[in-house]
Coordinates of C-alpha atoms and ligand atoms in Angstrom, one line a residue:
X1 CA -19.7 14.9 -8.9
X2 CA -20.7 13.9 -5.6
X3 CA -19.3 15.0 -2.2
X4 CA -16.1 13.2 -1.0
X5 CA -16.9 11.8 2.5
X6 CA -14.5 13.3 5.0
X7 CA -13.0 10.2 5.8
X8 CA -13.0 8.0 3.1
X9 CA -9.8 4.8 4.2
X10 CA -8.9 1.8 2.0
X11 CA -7.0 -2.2 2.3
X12 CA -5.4 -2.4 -1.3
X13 CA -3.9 -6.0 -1.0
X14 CA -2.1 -7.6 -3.9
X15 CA -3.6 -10.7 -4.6
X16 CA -0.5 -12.1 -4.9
X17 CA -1.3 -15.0 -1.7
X18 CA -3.8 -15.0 0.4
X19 CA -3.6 -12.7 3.7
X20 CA -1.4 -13.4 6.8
X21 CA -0.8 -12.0 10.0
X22 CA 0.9 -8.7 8.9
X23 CA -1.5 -7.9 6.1
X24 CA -4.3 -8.5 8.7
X25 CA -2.9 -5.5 11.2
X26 CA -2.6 -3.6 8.0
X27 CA -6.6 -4.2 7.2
X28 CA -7.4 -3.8 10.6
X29 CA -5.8 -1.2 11.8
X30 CA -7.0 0.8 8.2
X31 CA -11.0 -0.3 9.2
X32 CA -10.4 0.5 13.1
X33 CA -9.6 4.2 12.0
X34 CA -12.2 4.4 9.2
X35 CA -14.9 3.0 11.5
X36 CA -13.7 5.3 14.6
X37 CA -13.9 8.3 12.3
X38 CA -17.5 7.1 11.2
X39 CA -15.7 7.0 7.9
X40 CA -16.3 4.8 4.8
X41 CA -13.9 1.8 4.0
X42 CA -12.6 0.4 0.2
X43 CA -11.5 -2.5 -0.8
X44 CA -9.2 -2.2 -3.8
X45 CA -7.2 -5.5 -5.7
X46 CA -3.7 -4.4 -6.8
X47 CA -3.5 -7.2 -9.6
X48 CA -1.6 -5.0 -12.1
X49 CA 0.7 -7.5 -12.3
X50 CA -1.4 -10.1 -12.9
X51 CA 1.2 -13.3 -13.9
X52 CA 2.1 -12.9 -10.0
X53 CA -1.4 -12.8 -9.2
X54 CA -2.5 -17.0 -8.9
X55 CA -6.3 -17.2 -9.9
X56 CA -8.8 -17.3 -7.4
X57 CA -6.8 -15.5 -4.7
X58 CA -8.7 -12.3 -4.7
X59 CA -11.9 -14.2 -3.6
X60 CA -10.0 -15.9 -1.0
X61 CA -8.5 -12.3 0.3
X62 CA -12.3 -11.3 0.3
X63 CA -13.5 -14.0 2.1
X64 CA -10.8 -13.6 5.5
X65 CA -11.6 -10.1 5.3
X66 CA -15.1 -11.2 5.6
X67 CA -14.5 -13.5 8.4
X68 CA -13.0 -11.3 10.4
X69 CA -15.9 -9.2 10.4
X70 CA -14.0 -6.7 7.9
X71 CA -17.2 -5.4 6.3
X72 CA -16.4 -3.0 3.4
X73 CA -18.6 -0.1 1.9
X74 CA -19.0 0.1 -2.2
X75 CA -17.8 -1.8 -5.0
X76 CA -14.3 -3.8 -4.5
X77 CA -12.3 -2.6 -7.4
X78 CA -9.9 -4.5 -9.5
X79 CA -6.6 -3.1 -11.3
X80 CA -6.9 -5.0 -13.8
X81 CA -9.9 -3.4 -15.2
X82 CA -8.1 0.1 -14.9
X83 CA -6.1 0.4 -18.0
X84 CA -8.2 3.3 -19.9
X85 CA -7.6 5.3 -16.1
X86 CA -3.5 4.5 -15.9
X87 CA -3.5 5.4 -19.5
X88 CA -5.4 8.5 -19.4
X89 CA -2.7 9.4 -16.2
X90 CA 0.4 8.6 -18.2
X91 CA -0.2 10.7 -21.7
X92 CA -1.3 13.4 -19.4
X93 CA 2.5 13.0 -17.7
X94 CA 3.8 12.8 -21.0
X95 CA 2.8 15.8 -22.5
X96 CA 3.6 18.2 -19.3
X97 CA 6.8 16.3 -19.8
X98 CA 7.0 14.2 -16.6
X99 CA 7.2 11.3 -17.8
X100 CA 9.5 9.8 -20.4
X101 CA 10.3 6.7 -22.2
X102 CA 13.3 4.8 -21.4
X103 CA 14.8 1.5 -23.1
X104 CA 17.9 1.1 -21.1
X105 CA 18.1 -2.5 -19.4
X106 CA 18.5 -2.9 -15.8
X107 CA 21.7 -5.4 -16.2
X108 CA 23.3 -1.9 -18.3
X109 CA 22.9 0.5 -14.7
X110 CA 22.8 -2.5 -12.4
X111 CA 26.9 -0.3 -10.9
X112 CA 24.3 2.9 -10.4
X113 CA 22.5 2.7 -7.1
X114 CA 19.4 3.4 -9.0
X115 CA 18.7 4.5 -12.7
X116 CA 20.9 7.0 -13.9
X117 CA 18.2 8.9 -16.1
X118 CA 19.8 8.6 -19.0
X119 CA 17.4 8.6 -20.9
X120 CA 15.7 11.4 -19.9
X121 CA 16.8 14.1 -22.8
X122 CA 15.6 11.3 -25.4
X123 CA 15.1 7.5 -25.5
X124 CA 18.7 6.1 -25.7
X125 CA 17.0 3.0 -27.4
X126 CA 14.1 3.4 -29.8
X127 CA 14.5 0.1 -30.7
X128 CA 13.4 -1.8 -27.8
X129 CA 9.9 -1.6 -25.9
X130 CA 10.4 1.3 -23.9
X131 CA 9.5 1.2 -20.0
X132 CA 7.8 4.7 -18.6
X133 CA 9.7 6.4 -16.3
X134 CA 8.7 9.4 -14.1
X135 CA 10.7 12.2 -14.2
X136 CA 12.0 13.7 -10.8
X137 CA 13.0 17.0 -10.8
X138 CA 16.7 17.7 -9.7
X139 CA 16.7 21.6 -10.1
X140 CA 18.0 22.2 -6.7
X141 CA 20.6 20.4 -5.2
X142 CA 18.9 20.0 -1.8
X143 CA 15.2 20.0 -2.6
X144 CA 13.5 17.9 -1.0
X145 CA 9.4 16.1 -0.7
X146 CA 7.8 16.2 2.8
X147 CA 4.6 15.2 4.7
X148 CA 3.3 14.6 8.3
X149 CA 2.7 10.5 9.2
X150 CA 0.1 10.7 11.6
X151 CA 2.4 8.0 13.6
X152 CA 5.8 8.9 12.6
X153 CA 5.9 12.1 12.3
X154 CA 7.7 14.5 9.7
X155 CA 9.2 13.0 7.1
X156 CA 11.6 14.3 5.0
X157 CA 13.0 13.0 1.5
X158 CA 15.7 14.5 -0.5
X159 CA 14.9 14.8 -3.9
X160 CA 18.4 13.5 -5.0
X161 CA 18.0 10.3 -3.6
X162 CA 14.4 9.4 -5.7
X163 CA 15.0 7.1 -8.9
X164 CA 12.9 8.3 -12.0
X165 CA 10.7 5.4 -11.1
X166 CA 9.2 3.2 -13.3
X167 CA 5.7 3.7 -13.9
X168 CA 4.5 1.4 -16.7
X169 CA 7.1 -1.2 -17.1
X170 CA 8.5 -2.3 -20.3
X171 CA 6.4 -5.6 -20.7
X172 CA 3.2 -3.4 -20.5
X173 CA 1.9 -3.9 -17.5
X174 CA 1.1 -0.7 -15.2
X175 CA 3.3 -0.1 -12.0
X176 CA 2.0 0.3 -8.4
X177 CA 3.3 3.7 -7.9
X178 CA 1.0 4.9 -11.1
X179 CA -1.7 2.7 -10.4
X180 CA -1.9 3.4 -6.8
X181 CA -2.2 7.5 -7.0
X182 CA -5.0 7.1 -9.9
X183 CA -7.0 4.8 -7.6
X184 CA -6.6 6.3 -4.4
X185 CA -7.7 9.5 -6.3
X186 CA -10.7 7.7 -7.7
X187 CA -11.9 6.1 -4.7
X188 CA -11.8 9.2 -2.9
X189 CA -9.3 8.4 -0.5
X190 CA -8.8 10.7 2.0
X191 CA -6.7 8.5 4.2
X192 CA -4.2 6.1 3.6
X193 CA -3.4 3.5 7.0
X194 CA -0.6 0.7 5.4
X195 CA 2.5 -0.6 6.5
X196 CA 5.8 1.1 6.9
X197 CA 7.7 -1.3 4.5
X198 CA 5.6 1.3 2.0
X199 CA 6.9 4.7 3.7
X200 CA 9.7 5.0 0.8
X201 CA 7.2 4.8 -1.6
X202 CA 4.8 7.2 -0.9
X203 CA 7.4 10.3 -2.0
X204 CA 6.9 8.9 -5.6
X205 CA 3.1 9.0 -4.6
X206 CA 2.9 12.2 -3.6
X207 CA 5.1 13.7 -6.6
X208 CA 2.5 11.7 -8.7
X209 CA -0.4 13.2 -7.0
X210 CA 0.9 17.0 -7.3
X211 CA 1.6 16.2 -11.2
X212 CA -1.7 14.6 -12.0
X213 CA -3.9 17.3 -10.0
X214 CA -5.1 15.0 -7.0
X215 CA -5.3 15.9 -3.3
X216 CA -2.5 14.1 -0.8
X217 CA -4.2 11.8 1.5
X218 CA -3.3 11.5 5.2
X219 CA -1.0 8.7 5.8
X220 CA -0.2 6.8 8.4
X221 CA 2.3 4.0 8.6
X222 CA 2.2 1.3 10.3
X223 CA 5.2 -1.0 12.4
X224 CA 6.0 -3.7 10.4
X225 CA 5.1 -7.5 12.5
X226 CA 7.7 -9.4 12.3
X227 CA 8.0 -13.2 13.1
X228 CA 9.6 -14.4 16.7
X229 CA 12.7 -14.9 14.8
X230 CA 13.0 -11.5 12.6
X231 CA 11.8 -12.0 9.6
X232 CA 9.3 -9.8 8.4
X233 CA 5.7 -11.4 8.0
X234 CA 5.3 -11.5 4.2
X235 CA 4.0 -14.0 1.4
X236 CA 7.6 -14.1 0.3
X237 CA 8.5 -15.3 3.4
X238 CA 5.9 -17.8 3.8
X239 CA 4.0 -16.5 6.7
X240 CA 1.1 -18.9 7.0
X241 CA -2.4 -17.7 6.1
X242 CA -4.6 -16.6 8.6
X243 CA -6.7 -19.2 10.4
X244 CA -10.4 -20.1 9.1
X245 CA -12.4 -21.0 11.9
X246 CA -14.2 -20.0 14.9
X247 CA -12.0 -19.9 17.6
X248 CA -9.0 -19.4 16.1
X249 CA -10.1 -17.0 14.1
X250 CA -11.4 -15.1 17.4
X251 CA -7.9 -15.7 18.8
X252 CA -6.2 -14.1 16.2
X253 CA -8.1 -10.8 15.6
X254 CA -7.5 -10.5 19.4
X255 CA -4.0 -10.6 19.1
X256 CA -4.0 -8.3 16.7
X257 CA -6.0 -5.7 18.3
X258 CA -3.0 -6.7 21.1
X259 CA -0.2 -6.2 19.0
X260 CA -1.6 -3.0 17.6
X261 CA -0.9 -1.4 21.4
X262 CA -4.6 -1.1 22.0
X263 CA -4.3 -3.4 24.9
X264 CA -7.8 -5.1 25.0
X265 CA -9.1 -6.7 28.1
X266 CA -8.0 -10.8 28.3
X267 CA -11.7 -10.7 28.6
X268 CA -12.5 -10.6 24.6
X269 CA -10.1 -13.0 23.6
X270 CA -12.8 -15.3 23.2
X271 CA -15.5 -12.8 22.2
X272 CA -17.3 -13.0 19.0
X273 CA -15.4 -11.2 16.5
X274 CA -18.3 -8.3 16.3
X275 CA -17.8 -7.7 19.8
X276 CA -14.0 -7.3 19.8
X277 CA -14.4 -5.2 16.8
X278 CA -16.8 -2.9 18.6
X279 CA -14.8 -2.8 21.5
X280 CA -11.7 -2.6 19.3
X281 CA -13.8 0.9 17.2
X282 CA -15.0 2.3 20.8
X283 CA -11.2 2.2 22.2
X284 CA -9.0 2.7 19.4
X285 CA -6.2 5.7 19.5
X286 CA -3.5 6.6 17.4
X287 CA -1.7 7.1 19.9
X288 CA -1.4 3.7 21.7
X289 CA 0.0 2.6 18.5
X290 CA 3.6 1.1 18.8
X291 CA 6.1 3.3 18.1
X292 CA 9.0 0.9 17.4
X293 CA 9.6 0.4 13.7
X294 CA 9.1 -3.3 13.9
X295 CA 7.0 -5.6 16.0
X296 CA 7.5 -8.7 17.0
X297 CA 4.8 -11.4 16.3
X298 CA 5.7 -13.5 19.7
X299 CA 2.5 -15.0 20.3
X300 CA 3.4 -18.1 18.9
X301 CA 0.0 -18.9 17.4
X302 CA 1.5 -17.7 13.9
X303 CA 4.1 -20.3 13.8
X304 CA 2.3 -23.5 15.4
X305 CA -1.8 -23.5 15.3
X306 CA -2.2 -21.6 12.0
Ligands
LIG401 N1 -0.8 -3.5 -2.8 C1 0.2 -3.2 -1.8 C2 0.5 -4.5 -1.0 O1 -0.2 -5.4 -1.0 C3 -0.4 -2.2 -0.8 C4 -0.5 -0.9 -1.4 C5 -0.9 0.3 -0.5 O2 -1.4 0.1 0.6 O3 -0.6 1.4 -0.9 O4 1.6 -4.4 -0.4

């Protein structure tokens, strides 16, 4: 087995639409601290769920990435190649008993805040296709998951309040929170840089990793950018896709350099992208990071020229 690189960062988009505004600060800022740290960068294509995954997408995520100067090292790898990998991850949860089968329907605990567990001592319904559920351990009443965000700080997460997640769902295809530790862990991943709208995720992740043997990556969250009027910047919300040319291309990765606090000189708003990049690599410090939860995209570009 080869060395892992000490930094090793990753963009893990879901080829769900192409990328926007948000999931550009996410790539960004993950390739600023990878390059900074003279570290390698992954790309990874979370299409797990591939009926919400439109044909053709991934190339189209692979080609903004590349024309915004987002060179990656490696192979790009696809989810939906993984099976044998998520597979291999669930019998071994099975049989140290963390994971369990469950046929109960959603609409039958929809008055629970989250899944009761109740089929955790034995599938209440053999009859149906069984989802895969992992099981969270509620031994002591106030035990609790934590880890260090390299923006946020200490985080802290009651046990109690975790749902036995699902982790392969009942129609067969593999959940993110399964699919996400086993790839992390074979990419070598040593640090994760994504968006905050993730931070309640990633105590499932780390229970997952502890349970399947893999080292904890560094995480850092990110401010979520929101649109001038609130909304969060997502493909559900219909934030445009980013631009595709020249100058508004350069425009953009400027003001997201901007709006991820590194305050770049008005100077290299027009720069070719390589030169803001290096600039952006040279200059760029945790620190200057915005420490609000959400950001506000009020350029204006978003809405009208893209
Ligand atoms: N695939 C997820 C998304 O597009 C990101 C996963 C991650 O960064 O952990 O939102």
């Amino acid at each position: 087995m080869s060395a892992r690189p000490w930094y090793c960062g990753r963009f893990a988009p879901t080829p769900s639409g192409p990328l926007h505004f948000g999931s550009l600060m996410a790539a960004l800022a993950s390739w600023l601290d990878a390059r900074a740290h003279n570290g390698e960068w992954r790309v990874r294509i979370e299409d797990t769920d591939m009926p919400r995954c439109p044909a053709g997408t991934s190339s189209v995520i692979l080609r903004q990435l590349d024309s915004f100067g987002l060179s990656w090292d490696g192979e790009v790898l696809y989810q939906h190649q993984r099976n044998d990998h998520y597979q291999a991850a669930l019998e071994l949860l099975r049989h140290t008993g963390y994971a369990y089968p469950c046929g109960c329907s959603r609409k039958e605990w929809q008055r629970f805040p989250h899944y009761p567990g109740w089929c955790r001592e034995g599938n209440l319904h053999p009859d149906r296709p069984p989802a895969w559920r992992l099981r969270i351990p509620h031994s002591a009443p106030d035990a609790q998951i934590g880890w260090h965000d390299r923006r946020m700080g200490a985080q802290h997460w009651p046990l109690a309040e975790l749902s036995d997640v699902v982790i392969k769902r009942r129609d067969g295809w593999w959940a993110y929170q399964l699919a996400v530790v086993v790839d992390d862990n074979a990419q070598g991943i040593t640090d994760v840089v994504r968006g905050a709208d993730l931070l309640d995720n990633t105590p499932w992740q780390l229970l997952l990793q502890q349970h399947l043997g893999c080292p904890t990556p560094r995480y850092l969250h990110l401010p979520l950018a929101t649109a001038a009027n609130g909304q969060k910047l997502s493909k559900q919300n219909l934030a445009p896709a980013l631009p595709d040319h020249g100058d508004t291309i350069r425009e953009c990765l400027f003001d997201a350099i901007d709006m991820l606090g590194q305050c770049p000189p008005q100077a290299l708003r027009s720069a070719p992208i390589t030169e803001q990049l290096q600039w952006a690599v040279s200059h760029w410090q945790v620190s200057k990071l915005p420490s609000a939860d959400v950001i506000h995209d009020d350029t204006g570009n978003r809405a009208s020229s893209l």
